[in-house]
Coordinates of C-alpha atoms and ligand atoms in Angstrom, one line a residue:
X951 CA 16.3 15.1 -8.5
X952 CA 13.8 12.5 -9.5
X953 CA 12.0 12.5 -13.1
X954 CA 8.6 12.1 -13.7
X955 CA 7.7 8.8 -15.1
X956 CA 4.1 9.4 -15.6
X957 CA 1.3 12.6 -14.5
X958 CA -2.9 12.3 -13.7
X959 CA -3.8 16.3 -14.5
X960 CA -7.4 16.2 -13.1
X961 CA -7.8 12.7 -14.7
X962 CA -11.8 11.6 -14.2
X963 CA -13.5 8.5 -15.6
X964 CA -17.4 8.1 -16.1
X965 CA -19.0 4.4 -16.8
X966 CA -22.7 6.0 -17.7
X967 CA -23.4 8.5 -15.1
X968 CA -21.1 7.1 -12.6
X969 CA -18.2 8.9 -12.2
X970 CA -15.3 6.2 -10.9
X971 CA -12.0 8.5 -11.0
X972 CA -13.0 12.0 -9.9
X973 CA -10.2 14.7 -10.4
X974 CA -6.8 12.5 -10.1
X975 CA -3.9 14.1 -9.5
X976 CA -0.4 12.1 -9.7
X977 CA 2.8 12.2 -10.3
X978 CA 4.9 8.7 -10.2
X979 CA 8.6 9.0 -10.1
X980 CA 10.8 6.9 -12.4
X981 CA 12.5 4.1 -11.1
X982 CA 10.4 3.7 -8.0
X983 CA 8.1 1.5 -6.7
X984 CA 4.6 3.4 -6.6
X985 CA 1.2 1.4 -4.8
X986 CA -2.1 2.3 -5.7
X987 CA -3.4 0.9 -2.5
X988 CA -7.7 1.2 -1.7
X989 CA -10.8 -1.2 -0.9
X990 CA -12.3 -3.0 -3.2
X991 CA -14.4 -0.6 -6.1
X992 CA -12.3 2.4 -5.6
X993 CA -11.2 3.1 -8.9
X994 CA -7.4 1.4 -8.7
X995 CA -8.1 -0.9 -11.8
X996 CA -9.5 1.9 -13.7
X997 CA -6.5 4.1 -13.0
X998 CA -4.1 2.1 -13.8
X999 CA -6.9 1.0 -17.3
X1000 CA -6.4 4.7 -18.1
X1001 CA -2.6 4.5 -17.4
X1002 CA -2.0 1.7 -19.7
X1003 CA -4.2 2.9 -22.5
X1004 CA -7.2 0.1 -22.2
X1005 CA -9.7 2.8 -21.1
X1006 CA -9.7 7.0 -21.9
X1007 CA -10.4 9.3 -19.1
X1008 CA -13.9 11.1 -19.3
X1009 CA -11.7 14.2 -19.2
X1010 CA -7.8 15.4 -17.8
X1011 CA -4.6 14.3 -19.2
X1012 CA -2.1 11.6 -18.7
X1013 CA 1.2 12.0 -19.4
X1014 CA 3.8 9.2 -19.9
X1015 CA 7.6 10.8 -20.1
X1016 CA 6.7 14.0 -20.5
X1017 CA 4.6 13.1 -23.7
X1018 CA 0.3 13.0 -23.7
X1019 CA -1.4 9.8 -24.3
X1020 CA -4.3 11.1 -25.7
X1021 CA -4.6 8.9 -28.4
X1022 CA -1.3 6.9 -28.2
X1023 CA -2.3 2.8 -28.4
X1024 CA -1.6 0.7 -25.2
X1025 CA 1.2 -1.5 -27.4
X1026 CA 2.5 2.4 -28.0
X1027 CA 3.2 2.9 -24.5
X1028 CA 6.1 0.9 -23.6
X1029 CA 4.4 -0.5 -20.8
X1030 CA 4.4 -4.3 -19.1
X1031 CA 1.4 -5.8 -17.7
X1032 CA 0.8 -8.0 -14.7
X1033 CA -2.3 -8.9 -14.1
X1034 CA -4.2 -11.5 -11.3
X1035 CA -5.9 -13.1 -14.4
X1036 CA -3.2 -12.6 -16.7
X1037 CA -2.4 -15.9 -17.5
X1038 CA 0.3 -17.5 -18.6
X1039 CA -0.4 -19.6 -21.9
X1040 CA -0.2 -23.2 -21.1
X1041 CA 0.4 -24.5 -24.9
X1042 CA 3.6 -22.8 -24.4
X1043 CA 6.9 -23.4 -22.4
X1044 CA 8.3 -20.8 -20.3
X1045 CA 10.8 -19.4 -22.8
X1046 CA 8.0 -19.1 -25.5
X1047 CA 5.8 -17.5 -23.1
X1048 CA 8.8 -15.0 -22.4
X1049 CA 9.8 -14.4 -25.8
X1050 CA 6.3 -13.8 -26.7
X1051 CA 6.7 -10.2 -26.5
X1052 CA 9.6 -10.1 -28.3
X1053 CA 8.2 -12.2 -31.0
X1054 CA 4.9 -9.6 -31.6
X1055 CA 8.0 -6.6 -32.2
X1056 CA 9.2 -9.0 -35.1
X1057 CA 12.7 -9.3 -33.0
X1058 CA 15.2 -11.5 -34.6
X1059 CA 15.7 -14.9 -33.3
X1060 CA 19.0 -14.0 -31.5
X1061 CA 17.9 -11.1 -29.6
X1062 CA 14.3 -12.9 -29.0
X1063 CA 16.7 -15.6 -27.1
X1064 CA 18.8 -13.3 -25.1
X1065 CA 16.0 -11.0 -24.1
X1066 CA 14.1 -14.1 -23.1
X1067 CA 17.4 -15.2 -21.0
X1068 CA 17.7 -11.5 -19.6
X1069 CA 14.3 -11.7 -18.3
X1070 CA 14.4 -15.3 -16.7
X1071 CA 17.3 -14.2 -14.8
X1072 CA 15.8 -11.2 -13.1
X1073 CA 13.5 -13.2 -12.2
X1074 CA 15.8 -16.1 -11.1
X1075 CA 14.2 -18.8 -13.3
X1076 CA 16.9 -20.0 -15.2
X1077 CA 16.9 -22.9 -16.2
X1078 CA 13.2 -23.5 -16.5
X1079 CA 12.9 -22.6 -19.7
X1080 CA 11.7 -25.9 -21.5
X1081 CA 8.9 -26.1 -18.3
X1082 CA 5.4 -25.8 -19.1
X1083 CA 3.1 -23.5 -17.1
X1084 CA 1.2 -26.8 -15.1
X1085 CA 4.7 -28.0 -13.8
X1086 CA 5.4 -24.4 -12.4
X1087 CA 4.3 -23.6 -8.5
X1088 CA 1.9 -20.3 -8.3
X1089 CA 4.8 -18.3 -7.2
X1090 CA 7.7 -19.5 -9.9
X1091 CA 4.1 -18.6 -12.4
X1092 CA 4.1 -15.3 -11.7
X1093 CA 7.5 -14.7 -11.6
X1094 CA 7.4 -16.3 -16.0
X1095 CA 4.4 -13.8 -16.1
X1096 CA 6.3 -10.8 -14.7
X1097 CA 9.4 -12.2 -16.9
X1098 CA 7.3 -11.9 -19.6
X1099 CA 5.9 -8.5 -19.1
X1100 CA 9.7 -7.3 -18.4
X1101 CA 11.7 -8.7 -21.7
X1102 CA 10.1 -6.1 -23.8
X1103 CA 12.3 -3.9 -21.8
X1104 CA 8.9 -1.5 -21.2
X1105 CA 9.8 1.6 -18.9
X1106 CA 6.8 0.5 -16.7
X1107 CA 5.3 -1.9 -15.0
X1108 CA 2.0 -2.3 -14.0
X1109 CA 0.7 -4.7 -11.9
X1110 CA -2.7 -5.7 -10.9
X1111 CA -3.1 -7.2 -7.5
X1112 CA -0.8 -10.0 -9.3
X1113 CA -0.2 -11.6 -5.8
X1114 CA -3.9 -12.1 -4.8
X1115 CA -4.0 -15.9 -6.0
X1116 CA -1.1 -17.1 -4.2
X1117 CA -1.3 -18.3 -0.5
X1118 CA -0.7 -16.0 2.4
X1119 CA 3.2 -17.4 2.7
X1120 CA 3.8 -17.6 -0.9
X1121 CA 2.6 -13.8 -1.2
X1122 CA 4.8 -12.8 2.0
X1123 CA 8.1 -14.2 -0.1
X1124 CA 6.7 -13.3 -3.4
X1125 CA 6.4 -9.5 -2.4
X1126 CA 10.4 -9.4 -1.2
X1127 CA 11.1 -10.9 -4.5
X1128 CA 9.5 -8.2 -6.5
X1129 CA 10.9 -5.6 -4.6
X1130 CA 14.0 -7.1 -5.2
X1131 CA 13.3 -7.4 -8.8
X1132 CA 12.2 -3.9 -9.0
X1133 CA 15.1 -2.9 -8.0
X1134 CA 17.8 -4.9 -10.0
X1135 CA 16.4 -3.1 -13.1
X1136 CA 15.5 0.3 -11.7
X1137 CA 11.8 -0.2 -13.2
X1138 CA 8.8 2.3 -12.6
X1139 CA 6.6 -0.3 -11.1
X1140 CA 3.3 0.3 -10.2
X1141 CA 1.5 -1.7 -8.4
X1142 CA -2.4 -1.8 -7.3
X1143 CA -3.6 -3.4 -4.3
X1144 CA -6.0 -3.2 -1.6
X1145 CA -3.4 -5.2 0.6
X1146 CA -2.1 -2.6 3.0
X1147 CA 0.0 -4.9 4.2
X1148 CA 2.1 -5.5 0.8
X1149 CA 2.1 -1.7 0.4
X1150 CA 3.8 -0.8 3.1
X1151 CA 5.9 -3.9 2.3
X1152 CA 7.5 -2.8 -1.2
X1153 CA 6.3 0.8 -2.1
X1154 CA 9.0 3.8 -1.7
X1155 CA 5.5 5.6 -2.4
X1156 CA 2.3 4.9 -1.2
X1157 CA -1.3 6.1 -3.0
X1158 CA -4.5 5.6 -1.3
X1159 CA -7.7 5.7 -2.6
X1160 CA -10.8 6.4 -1.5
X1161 CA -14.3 6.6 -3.7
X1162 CA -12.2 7.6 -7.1
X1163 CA -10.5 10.1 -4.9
X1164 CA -6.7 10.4 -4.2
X1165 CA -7.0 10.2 0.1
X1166 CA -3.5 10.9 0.5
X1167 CA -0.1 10.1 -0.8
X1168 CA 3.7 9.6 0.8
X1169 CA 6.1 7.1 1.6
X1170 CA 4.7 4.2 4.0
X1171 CA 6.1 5.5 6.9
X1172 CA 4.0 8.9 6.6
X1173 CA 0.9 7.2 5.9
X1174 CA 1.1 5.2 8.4
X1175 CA 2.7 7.4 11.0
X1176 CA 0.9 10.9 9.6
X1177 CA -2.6 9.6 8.4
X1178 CA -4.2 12.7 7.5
X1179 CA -8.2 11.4 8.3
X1180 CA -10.0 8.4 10.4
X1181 CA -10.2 6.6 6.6
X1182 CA -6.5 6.3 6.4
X1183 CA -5.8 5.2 9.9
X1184 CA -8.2 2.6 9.9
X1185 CA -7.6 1.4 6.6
X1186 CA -3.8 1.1 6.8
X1187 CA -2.7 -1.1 9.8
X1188 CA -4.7 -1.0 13.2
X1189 CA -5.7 2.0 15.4
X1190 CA -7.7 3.5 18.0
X1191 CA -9.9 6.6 16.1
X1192 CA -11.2 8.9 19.2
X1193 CA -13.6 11.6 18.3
X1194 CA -12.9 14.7 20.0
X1195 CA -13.7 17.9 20.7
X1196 CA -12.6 21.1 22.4
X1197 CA -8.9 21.9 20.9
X1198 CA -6.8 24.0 22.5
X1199 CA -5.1 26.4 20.7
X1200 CA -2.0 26.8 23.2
X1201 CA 1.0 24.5 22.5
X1202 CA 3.1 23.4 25.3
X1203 CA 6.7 23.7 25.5
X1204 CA 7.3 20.8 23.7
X1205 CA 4.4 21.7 20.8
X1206 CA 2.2 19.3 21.4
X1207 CA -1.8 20.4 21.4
X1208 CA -4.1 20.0 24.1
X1209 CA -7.2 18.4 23.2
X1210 CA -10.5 16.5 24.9
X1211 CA -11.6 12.6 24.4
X1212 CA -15.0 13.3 23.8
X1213 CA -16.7 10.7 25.2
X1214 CA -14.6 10.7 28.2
X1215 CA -14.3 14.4 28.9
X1216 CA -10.6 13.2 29.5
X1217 CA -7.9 15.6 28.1
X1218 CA -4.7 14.1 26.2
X1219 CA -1.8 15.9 24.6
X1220 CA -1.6 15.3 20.9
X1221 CA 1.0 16.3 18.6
X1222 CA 0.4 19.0 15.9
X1223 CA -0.5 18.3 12.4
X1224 CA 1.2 20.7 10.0
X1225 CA -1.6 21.9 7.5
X1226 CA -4.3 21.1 10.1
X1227 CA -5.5 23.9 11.9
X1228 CA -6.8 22.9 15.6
X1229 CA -10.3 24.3 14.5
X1230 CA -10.4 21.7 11.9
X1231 CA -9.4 18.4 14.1
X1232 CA -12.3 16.0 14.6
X1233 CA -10.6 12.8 15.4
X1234 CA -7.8 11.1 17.0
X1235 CA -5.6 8.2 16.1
X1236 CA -3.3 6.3 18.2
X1237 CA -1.7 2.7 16.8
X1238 CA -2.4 0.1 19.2
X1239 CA 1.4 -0.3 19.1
X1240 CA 1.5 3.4 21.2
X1241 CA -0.3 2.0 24.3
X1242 CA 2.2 1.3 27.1
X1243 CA 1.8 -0.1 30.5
X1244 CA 3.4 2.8 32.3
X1245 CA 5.6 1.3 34.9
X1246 CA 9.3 1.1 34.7
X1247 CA 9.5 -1.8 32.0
X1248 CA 6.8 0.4 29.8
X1249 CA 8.8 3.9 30.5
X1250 CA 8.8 6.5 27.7
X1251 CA 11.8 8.8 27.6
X1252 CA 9.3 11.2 25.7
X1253 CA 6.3 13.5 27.0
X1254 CA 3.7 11.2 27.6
X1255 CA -0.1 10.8 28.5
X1256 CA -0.8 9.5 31.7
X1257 CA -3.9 7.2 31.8
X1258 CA -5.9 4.6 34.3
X1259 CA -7.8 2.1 33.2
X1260 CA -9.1 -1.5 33.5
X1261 CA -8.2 -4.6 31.4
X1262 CA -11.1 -6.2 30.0
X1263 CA -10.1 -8.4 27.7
X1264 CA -6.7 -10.1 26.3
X1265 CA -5.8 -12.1 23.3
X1266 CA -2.7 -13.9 22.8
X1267 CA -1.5 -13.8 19.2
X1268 CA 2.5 -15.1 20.3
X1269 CA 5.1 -12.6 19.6
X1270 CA 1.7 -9.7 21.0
X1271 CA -0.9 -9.3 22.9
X1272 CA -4.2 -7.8 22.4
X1273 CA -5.7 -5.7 25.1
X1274 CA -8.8 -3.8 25.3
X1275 CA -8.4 -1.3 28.3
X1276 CA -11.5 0.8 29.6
X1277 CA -10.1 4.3 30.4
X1278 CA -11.6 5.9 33.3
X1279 CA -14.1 8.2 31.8
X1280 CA -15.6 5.6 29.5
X1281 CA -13.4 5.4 26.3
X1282 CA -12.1 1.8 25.1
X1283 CA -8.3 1.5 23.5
X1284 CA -6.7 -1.3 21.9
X1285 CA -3.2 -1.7 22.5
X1286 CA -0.4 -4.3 21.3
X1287 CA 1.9 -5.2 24.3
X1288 CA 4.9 -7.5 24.0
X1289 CA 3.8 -11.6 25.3
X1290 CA 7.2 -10.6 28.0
X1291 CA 4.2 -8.6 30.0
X1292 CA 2.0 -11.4 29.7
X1293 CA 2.1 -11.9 33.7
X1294 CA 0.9 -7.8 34.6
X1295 CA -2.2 -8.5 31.7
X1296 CA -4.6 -9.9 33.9
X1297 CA -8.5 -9.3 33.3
X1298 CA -10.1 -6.7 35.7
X1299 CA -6.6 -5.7 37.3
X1300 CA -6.4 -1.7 37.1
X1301 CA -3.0 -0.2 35.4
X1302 CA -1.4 2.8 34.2
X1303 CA -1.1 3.6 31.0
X1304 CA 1.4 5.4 28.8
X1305 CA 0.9 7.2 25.6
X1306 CA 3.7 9.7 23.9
X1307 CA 2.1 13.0 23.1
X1308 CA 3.7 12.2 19.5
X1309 CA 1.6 9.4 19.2
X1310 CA -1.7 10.9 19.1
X1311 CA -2.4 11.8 16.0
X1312 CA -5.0 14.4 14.8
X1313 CA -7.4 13.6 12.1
X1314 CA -9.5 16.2 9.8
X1315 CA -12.1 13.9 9.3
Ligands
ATP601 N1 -16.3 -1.0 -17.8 C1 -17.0 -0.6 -16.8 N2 -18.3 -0.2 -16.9 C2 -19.1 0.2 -15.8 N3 -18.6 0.2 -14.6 C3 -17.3 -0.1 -14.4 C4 -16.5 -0.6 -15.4 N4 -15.3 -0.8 -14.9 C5 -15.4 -0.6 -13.6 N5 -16.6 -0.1 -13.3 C6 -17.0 0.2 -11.9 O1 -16.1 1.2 -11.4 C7 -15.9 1.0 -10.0 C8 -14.4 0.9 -9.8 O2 -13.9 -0.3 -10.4 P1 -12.4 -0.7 -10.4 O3 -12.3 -2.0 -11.1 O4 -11.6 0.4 -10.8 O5 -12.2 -0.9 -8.8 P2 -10.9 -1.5 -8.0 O6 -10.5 -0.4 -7.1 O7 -9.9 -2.0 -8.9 O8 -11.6 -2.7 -7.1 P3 -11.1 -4.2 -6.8 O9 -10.1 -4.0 -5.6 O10 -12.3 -4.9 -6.4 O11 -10.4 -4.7 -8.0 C9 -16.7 -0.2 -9.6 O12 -17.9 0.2 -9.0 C10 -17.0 -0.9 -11.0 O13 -18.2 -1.6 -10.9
MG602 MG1 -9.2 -4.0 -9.4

């Protein structure tokens, strides 16, 4: 059984009139790694403002180990910080910007120096103690600022899109590392960003947020393969939406639900969506990923959707290609097909296409 690190009951925010966080609801595990993943203006910074004790919620309750924070101080909380524009001071060397922490709790000298060489090592800077913050890349930076935020020994960690600076490879190693990190010491970390990429990267548990509102919630693999509206599926990773219409209520053997492309009148097989009623399907979603050539190379050992189509347009991004296919009734899908098929993508030719029943996904809205 997993303990609750921290609870939102109802927690809403209101800046004048407008109200930012409206009626979160959360519960964040302890010792996992927790994204708070939205577009820009959602309400992620304010969330985790409330969480940390920086802002008060216009009305709910936020608990942190069981305990409410009404009240409680941010330096109370037992919390560490990383922010994008957290930075690092550059009078100071690395160990003093480590040990600063430690220093504010009055910590003897001794245990100021062996917190400060705890925290270095998790984050596999020893040795760079008597560096200053200039002669540091961006990367080995963030790793003194989440050092620092760490030797405390805080319960949490709250991070702040603290990747956002760093160049696009940088950011691609510097999310394995805190992953890595997060897991060496076990740490509730939780981590905003409107990267959906790095979400799915490093969260055991992913948040999404949408207008102040808590979308949906679940490990990467659900949100991604189980988005519950078109919001969701667009905004994590790349799909076709399809609006549809006409939902039949009689399963087939194998479950899935029969239901009607709307602008093409053409009828696919989609799989069921617990908690979704037929009645109350409005979309579709398949990944680009879920469009097969259906010949023998592009077989599916799974109940599938038979389509025709044209190609109309390919784009070569190396290990994939990008294909637009017009289906035969009108409708457009994108699909990702491995460069190996390169030679049966050619514009205008006509081709069968293959989609699993399980990979047409129903959407409420
Ligand atoms: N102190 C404040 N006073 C008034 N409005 C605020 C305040 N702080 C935030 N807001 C507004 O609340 C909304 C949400 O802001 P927030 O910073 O939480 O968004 P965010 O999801 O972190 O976005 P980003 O990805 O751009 O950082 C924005 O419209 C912002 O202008
Ligand atoms: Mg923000």
């Amino acid at each position: 059984m997993s303990t609750i690190d921290i609870e939102l009951h109802s927690v809403s925010k209101k800046f004048g009139a407008n109200r930012i966080v409206k009626n979160v609801n959360l519960s964040i595990p302890k010792g996992k790694f927790v994204s708070i993943l939205g577009p820009s203006g959602c309400g992620k910074t304010t969330t985790l403002n409330m969480i940390a004790g920086f802002e008060s919620p216009t009305s709910g309750e936020i608990r942190i180990r069981g305990r409410d924070q009404n009240g409680v101080p941010p330096e109370a909380r037992k919390i560490g910080l990383v922010f994008q524009n957290y930075a690092l001071f550059p009078h100071m060397t690395v160990a003093e910007n480590v040990g600063f922490g430690l220093k504010m709790q009055g910590r003897s000298r001794q245990e100021i120096a062996a917190g400060t060489k705890r925290a270095l090592k998790s984050v596999r800077l020893e040795g760079f103690e008597n560096r200053y913050p200039k002669e540091l890349s961006g990367g080995q930076q963030q790793r003194v600022a989440v050092a620092r935020a760490i030797a405390p020994s805080p319960s949490v960690l709250l991070l702040d899109e603290p990747l956002s600076n760093l160049d696009l490879k940088l950011r691609e190693a510097m999310r394995v590392e805190l992953k890595e990190i997060q897991q060496d010491l076990g740490m509730t970390f939780v981590y905003v960003t409107h990267d959906q990429e790095e979400a799915m990267a490093m969260s055991d548990r992913i948040i999404v947020m949408q207008g102040g509102v808590v979308a949906q919630e679940g490990a990467p693999a659900d949100i991604y393969g189980r988005p519950r509206t078109s919001f969701v599926a667009d905004f994590i990773g790349k799909s076709n939406i399809l609006p549809i219409s006409d939902v039949g209520d009689a399963e087939t053997g194998n479950g899935s639900l029969r239901v009607l492309l709307e602008a093409a009148g053409v009828p696919i097989m989609a799989a069921p969506m617990p908690g979704l009623g037929p009645d109350k399907a409005r979309f579709c979603c398949i990944r680009p990923e879920a469009v097969r050539l259906a010949d023998a190379a592009g077989a599916l050992d799974e109940p599938a959707n038979l389509l025709t189509g044209t190609i109309q347009k390919v784009v070569n991004l190396g290990a994939y290609l990008e294909a637009w296919l017009l289906v035969d009734g009108g409708i457009t899908l994108k699909s990702m097909i491995r460069s190996t098929r390169l030679d049966k993508l050619v514009v205008g030719r006509r081709v069968e296409l293959a989609i699993a029943h399980a990979a047409v996904q129903l959407l409420e809205e």
